[in-house]
Amino acid sequence: MVTSTVPARRVAVSLLGSVLLAGCQTGTPASQPPAPAASPAPASRSAPTPTVATDPGLTPAERLMALADTLAAAPGDSATGLPYIYLHTQSWARASNAITRMDRRQWRRAADGSGREITRRLPDLPGVDHRPRPAERIQLAQAPASTRLYLPDGLHPYLPEPLPTDAGALAGALAPRELGAEPAYPRMLVDGVVALANSQYLNRQQRATSLRVLATVPGIAYLGPTTDLAGRSGLAFAVTADGSASQLLVDPRTGEILAAHERLTGRRPGLFSYVLILERGHTAGADGQPEAR
């Protein structure tokens, strides 16, 4: 798919040496006991260094959990007082015997679900085995724009707010627990996390919870650092299940999902979807760019 971070350095603190003090004992009465020897200064101990997602030797689940535990704030995390949630995505998706290509900018008013959406589309491509190219991103940005306004309750997030803060509860909201033994279950969890990030702004805690959900996905694999179609670096994870191969790229600093890619491997193999989540944040109006405060 898709589409890399510098390992954090561990700091070790050690005692370089100790100073020995010796005094000349002159004229000391024989009956006076010698002064007790000074106890050696205790060696200083370094604080435990937290595991980070780029440490070597981690399992995929450990890597995702480490990222969830150490992720940094994203620019939009500090601008939550603004009324509109802004998302900018580009997507390629299978539709019957063709691939659709779309650029979408959406402003959704969190309080009532009203908003505005600007979409640009390129002509559909016949066939299903298309591989998105960087040049298409430029073409999408230059395609004719279509604007649509939404009345209150016209735009809905993928899941209602507030999202569960427990990973198990969020996983249950994304995929029914009774399907846990089904071959499609790993794919359903990954698709749910991607749809969540593609539909609504996830704050720092919500991103951490979604990463912990990914850590529970059966068979999830780590592919290493790579880049997406927009040239952004991240950590790639993959799941192969139920006739499809899914990959997603995660920002190693903020834990944001940058891109996701799914290809069908069974009957009629080829592209199923590719999405770039290019911008996300909060705006004061239904036409502005995301702000950070």
Protein backbone atom coordinates (compact mmCIF):
# COMPACT_ATOMS: atom_id res chain seq x y z
CA MET A 1 0.00 0.00 0.00
CA VAL A 2 1.18 2.19 1.48
CA THR A 3 3.18 3.46 2.67
CA SER A 4 9.09 5.67 7.73
CA THR A 5 11.27 6.98 12.35
CA VAL A 6 14.33 7.32 14.30
CA PRO A 7 14.69 5.03 17.34
CA ALA A 8 14.69 6.85 20.65
CA ARG A 9 18.04 6.79 22.43
CA ARG A 10 18.22 5.21 25.83
CA VAL A 11 20.11 7.16 28.49
CA ALA A 12 22.15 5.20 31.00
CA VAL A 13 23.33 6.96 34.14
CA SER A 14 26.32 5.42 35.91
CA LEU A 15 28.58 6.23 38.80
CA LEU A 16 31.96 7.28 37.40
CA GLY A 17 33.87 6.88 40.59
CA SER A 18 34.02 7.55 44.30
CA VAL A 19 36.36 9.80 46.28
CA LEU A 20 38.18 8.11 49.14
CA LEU A 21 39.03 10.29 52.11
CA ALA A 22 41.97 9.29 54.37
CA GLY A 23 43.04 11.17 57.49
CA CYS A 24 46.32 11.01 59.40
CA GLN A 25 45.58 9.64 62.83
CA THR A 26 48.20 11.29 65.03
CA GLY A 27 48.05 11.33 68.81
CA THR A 28 44.86 9.30 68.94
CA PRO A 29 44.48 7.50 72.28
CA ALA A 30 44.71 3.73 71.92
CA SER A 31 41.43 3.35 73.77
CA GLN A 32 39.51 5.42 71.24
CA PRO A 33 37.86 3.22 68.65
CA PRO A 34 38.63 4.02 65.04
CA ALA A 35 36.12 6.09 63.16
CA PRO A 36 33.65 3.94 61.22
CA ALA A 37 34.37 3.61 57.54
CA ALA A 38 32.21 5.80 55.36
CA SER A 39 29.48 3.96 53.51
CA PRO A 40 29.92 4.08 49.74
CA ALA A 41 27.63 6.50 47.95
CA PRO A 42 24.70 4.66 46.43
CA ALA A 43 24.90 4.20 42.68
CA SER A 44 22.41 6.39 40.89
CA ARG A 45 19.74 4.50 39.00
CA SER A 46 18.32 5.51 35.67
CA ALA A 47 14.55 5.70 35.37
CA PRO A 48 13.05 2.85 33.35
CA THR A 49 13.07 3.80 29.69
CA PRO A 50 9.63 3.36 28.11
CA THR A 51 9.33 0.99 25.19
CA VAL A 52 8.83 2.85 21.93
CA ALA A 53 7.21 1.61 18.77
CA THR A 54 10.45 1.58 16.78
CA ASP A 55 12.41 -0.55 19.26
CA PRO A 56 13.78 -3.74 17.68
CA GLY A 57 12.48 -7.17 18.62
CA LEU A 58 8.88 -6.21 19.41
CA THR A 59 5.92 -8.23 18.27
CA PRO A 60 3.35 -6.31 16.18
CA ALA A 61 0.98 -6.15 19.15
CA GLU A 62 3.75 -4.89 21.47
CA ARG A 63 4.71 -2.28 18.90
CA LEU A 64 1.16 -0.97 18.65
CA MET A 65 0.76 -0.93 22.42
CA ALA A 66 4.04 0.94 22.80
CA LEU A 67 2.87 3.51 20.30
CA ALA A 68 -0.45 3.89 22.13
CA ASP A 69 1.41 4.44 25.42
CA THR A 70 3.87 7.04 24.09
CA LEU A 71 2.12 8.91 21.28
CA ALA A 72 2.47 12.67 21.10
CA ALA A 73 -0.18 15.32 20.65
CA ALA A 74 -1.26 16.21 17.10
CA PRO A 75 -1.75 19.85 16.04
CA GLY A 76 -5.53 19.52 16.10
CA ASP A 77 -5.65 18.20 19.66
CA SER A 78 -5.36 21.70 21.12
CA ALA A 79 -8.08 23.33 18.97
CA THR A 80 -11.08 21.37 20.21
CA GLY A 81 -13.03 24.52 21.11
CA LEU A 82 -13.71 25.26 17.44
CA PRO A 83 -17.14 24.10 16.22
CA TYR A 84 -16.31 22.33 12.94
CA ILE A 85 -14.41 19.10 12.37
CA TYR A 86 -12.44 19.23 9.13
CA LEU A 87 -11.24 16.23 7.11
CA HIS A 88 -9.45 16.14 3.76
CA THR A 89 -9.10 12.75 2.09
CA GLN A 90 -8.36 11.24 -1.30
CA SER A 91 -9.69 7.81 -2.13
CA TRP A 92 -9.72 5.09 -4.76
CA ALA A 93 -12.46 2.46 -4.43
CA ARG A 94 -13.87 -0.45 -6.36
CA ALA A 95 -17.38 -0.02 -7.71
CA SER A 96 -18.57 -3.07 -9.63
CA ASN A 97 -16.26 -3.17 -12.66
CA ALA A 98 -14.54 0.19 -12.22
CA ILE A 99 -12.38 2.21 -9.82
CA THR A 100 -13.72 5.53 -8.55
CA ARG A 101 -11.30 8.36 -7.65
CA MET A 102 -12.32 11.19 -5.36
CA ASP A 103 -10.89 14.13 -3.38
CA ARG A 104 -13.12 15.12 -0.45
CA ARG A 105 -12.99 18.09 1.91
CA GLN A 106 -15.62 18.02 4.64
CA TRP A 107 -16.58 20.43 7.41
CA ARG A 108 -19.00 18.91 9.95
CA ARG A 109 -20.46 20.92 12.80
CA ALA A 110 -20.13 18.59 15.78
CA ALA A 111 -23.06 20.09 17.67
CA ASP A 112 -25.79 19.37 15.12
CA GLY A 113 -24.36 17.40 12.18
CA SER A 114 -24.72 20.21 9.66
CA GLY A 115 -21.88 21.13 7.36
CA ARG A 116 -20.36 21.46 3.94
CA GLU A 117 -18.54 19.13 1.57
CA ILE A 118 -16.45 19.81 -1.53
CA THR A 119 -15.68 16.83 -3.76
CA ARG A 120 -13.58 16.49 -6.90
CA ARG A 121 -13.74 13.40 -9.06
CA LEU A 122 -11.79 11.94 -11.94
CA PRO A 123 -13.46 9.69 -14.52
CA ASP A 124 -13.89 6.12 -13.32
CA LEU A 125 -11.29 3.64 -14.53
CA PRO A 126 -12.57 0.41 -16.09
CA GLY A 127 -11.34 -2.78 -14.47
CA VAL A 128 -10.45 -3.54 -10.87
CA ASP A 129 -6.69 -4.07 -10.77
CA HIS A 130 -5.64 -0.42 -10.70
CA ARG A 131 -2.71 0.80 -8.61
CA PRO A 132 -3.04 4.47 -7.59
CA ARG A 133 -0.25 6.76 -8.84
CA PRO A 134 1.09 10.04 -7.41
CA ALA A 135 0.19 11.85 -10.64
CA GLU A 136 -3.48 11.13 -9.97
CA ARG A 137 -3.29 13.21 -6.81
CA ILE A 138 -2.39 16.26 -8.88
CA GLN A 139 -5.16 15.49 -11.34
CA LEU A 140 -7.65 15.17 -8.49
CA ALA A 141 -6.69 18.56 -7.08
CA GLN A 142 -7.35 20.11 -10.52
CA ALA A 143 -10.65 18.33 -11.21
CA PRO A 144 -13.92 20.31 -11.20
CA ALA A 145 -15.33 20.85 -7.70
CA SER A 146 -18.83 20.05 -6.52
CA THR A 147 -20.14 21.65 -3.31
CA ARG A 148 -22.90 20.29 -1.13
CA LEU A 149 -24.41 21.84 1.98
CA TYR A 150 -25.88 19.70 4.75
CA LEU A 151 -28.70 20.67 7.07
CA PRO A 152 -28.57 19.65 10.74
CA ASP A 153 -28.29 15.88 11.16
CA GLY A 154 -27.14 15.57 7.55
CA LEU A 155 -23.59 14.44 8.37
CA HIS A 156 -22.88 11.62 10.76
CA PRO A 157 -19.62 10.33 12.29
CA TYR A 158 -18.84 6.66 11.88
CA LEU A 159 -19.55 6.07 15.59
CA PRO A 160 -21.43 8.41 17.92
CA GLU A 161 -19.44 10.52 20.35
CA PRO A 162 -18.11 10.07 22.93
CA LEU A 163 -16.20 7.02 21.78
CA PRO A 164 -15.50 4.22 24.28
CA THR A 165 -12.21 4.74 26.10
CA ASP A 166 -11.75 1.02 26.69
CA ALA A 167 -10.21 -0.93 23.79
CA GLY A 168 -12.50 -3.91 24.31
CA ALA A 169 -15.60 -1.72 24.26
CA LEU A 170 -14.43 0.11 21.14
CA ALA A 171 -13.66 -3.19 19.39
CA GLY A 172 -17.19 -4.35 20.23
CA ALA A 173 -18.62 -1.20 18.68
CA LEU A 174 -16.56 -1.69 15.50
CA ALA A 175 -17.23 -5.40 15.00
CA PRO A 176 -19.79 -7.65 16.74
CA ARG A 177 -18.11 -9.83 19.37
CA GLU A 178 -20.16 -12.86 18.29
CA LEU A 179 -18.24 -12.83 14.99
CA GLY A 180 -14.87 -13.17 16.73
CA ALA A 181 -14.33 -16.68 15.41
CA GLU A 182 -15.23 -15.81 11.82
CA PRO A 183 -12.47 -15.53 9.16
CA ALA A 184 -13.61 -11.99 8.35
CA TYR A 185 -13.26 -10.70 11.93
CA PRO A 186 -9.66 -9.38 11.65
CA ARG A 187 -10.56 -7.51 8.47
CA MET A 188 -13.69 -6.09 10.08
CA LEU A 189 -11.70 -4.65 12.99
CA VAL A 190 -9.09 -3.08 10.70
CA ASP A 191 -11.78 -1.68 8.38
CA GLY A 192 -13.60 -0.24 11.39
CA VAL A 193 -10.54 1.55 12.74
CA VAL A 194 -9.79 2.99 9.29
CA ALA A 195 -13.41 4.10 8.80
CA LEU A 196 -13.32 5.77 12.20
CA ALA A 197 -10.22 7.80 11.31
CA ASN A 198 -11.67 8.58 7.88
CA SER A 199 -14.93 9.91 9.32
CA GLN A 200 -14.19 11.87 12.48
CA TYR A 201 -11.40 13.59 14.36
CA LEU A 202 -9.73 11.31 16.91
CA ASN A 203 -8.09 13.05 19.84
CA ARG A 204 -4.99 11.73 21.58
CA GLN A 205 -6.86 9.36 23.89
CA GLN A 206 -9.10 8.09 21.10
CA ARG A 207 -6.11 7.42 18.86
CA ALA A 208 -4.45 5.47 21.67
CA THR A 209 -7.59 3.38 22.17
CA SER A 210 -7.89 2.62 18.45
CA LEU A 211 -4.23 1.51 18.37
CA ARG A 212 -4.91 -0.83 21.29
CA VAL A 213 -7.79 -2.27 19.26
CA LEU A 214 -5.40 -2.91 16.36
CA ALA A 215 -3.03 -4.65 18.79
CA THR A 216 -5.77 -7.24 19.46
CA VAL A 217 -6.40 -8.03 15.77
CA PRO A 218 -5.58 -11.71 15.18
CA GLY A 219 -2.67 -12.19 12.79
CA ILE A 220 -1.68 -8.54 12.47
CA ALA A 221 1.85 -8.17 11.07
CA TYR A 222 4.44 -5.39 11.11
CA LEU A 223 5.97 -4.50 7.73
CA GLY A 224 8.41 -1.83 8.90
CA PRO A 225 8.77 1.85 8.03
CA THR A 226 7.55 2.97 4.62
CA THR A 227 5.87 5.88 2.80
CA ASP A 228 2.45 6.46 1.32
CA LEU A 229 1.34 7.90 -2.02
CA ALA A 230 1.70 11.42 -0.59
CA GLY A 231 5.32 10.75 0.46
CA ARG A 232 4.60 10.67 4.20
CA SER A 233 6.57 8.31 6.41
CA GLY A 234 5.03 5.90 8.89
CA LEU A 235 4.95 2.40 10.34
CA ALA A 236 3.12 -0.14 8.19
CA PHE A 237 0.93 -2.92 9.58
CA ALA A 238 -0.92 -5.59 7.62
CA VAL A 239 -3.69 -8.15 8.02
CA THR A 240 -4.57 -10.91 5.55
CA ALA A 241 -7.97 -12.45 6.18
CA ASP A 242 -11.12 -13.55 4.41
CA GLY A 243 -9.76 -13.14 0.89
CA SER A 244 -8.29 -9.68 1.35
CA ALA A 245 -4.97 -8.11 2.29
CA SER A 246 -5.19 -4.86 4.25
CA GLN A 247 -2.36 -2.49 5.09
CA LEU A 248 -2.37 0.73 7.07
CA LEU A 249 0.25 3.35 7.72
CA VAL A 250 0.51 4.89 11.19
CA ASP A 251 2.32 8.09 12.12
CA PRO A 252 5.05 6.96 14.58
CA ARG A 253 4.79 10.17 16.59
CA THR A 254 1.09 11.01 16.88
CA GLY A 255 -0.48 7.61 16.20
CA GLU A 256 -2.66 9.05 13.42
CA ILE A 257 -3.60 6.78 10.52
CA LEU A 258 -2.12 8.33 7.40
CA ALA A 259 -3.25 5.87 4.74
CA ALA A 260 -4.93 2.51 4.30
CA HIS A 261 -4.95 0.07 1.41
CA GLU A 262 -6.99 -3.08 0.82
CA ARG A 263 -6.65 -5.49 -2.09
CA LEU A 264 -8.83 -8.53 -2.70
CA THR A 265 -6.87 -11.75 -3.04
CA GLY A 266 -9.64 -14.22 -3.73
CA ARG A 267 -12.19 -14.16 -6.49
CA ARG A 268 -11.67 -11.24 -8.91
CA PRO A 269 -8.46 -10.05 -7.25
CA GLY A 270 -7.46 -6.42 -7.42
CA LEU A 271 -7.85 -3.10 -5.65
CA PHE A 272 -10.69 -2.76 -3.20
CA SER A 273 -9.82 0.59 -1.64
CA TYR A 274 -6.98 3.03 -1.04
CA VAL A 275 -7.44 6.10 1.17
CA LEU A 276 -5.15 8.97 2.10
CA ILE A 277 -6.15 10.97 5.18
CA LEU A 278 -4.34 14.18 4.30
CA GLU A 279 -5.63 16.75 6.79
CA ARG A 280 -7.71 16.67 9.94
CA GLY A 281 -8.49 19.21 12.59
CA HIS A 282 -10.97 21.83 13.79
CA THR A 283 -12.09 25.06 12.14
CA ALA A 284 -14.12 28.11 13.12
CA GLY A 285 -16.31 27.94 10.01
CA ALA A 286 -17.44 25.61 7.25
CA ASP A 287 -14.81 26.86 4.84
CA GLY A 288 -11.58 27.28 6.80
CA GLN A 289 -8.37 25.37 7.21
CA PRO A 290 -7.66 23.45 10.43
CA GLU A 291 -6.18 25.49 13.24
CA ALA A 292 -3.94 24.64 16.18
CA ARG A 293 -4.15 26.51 19.48
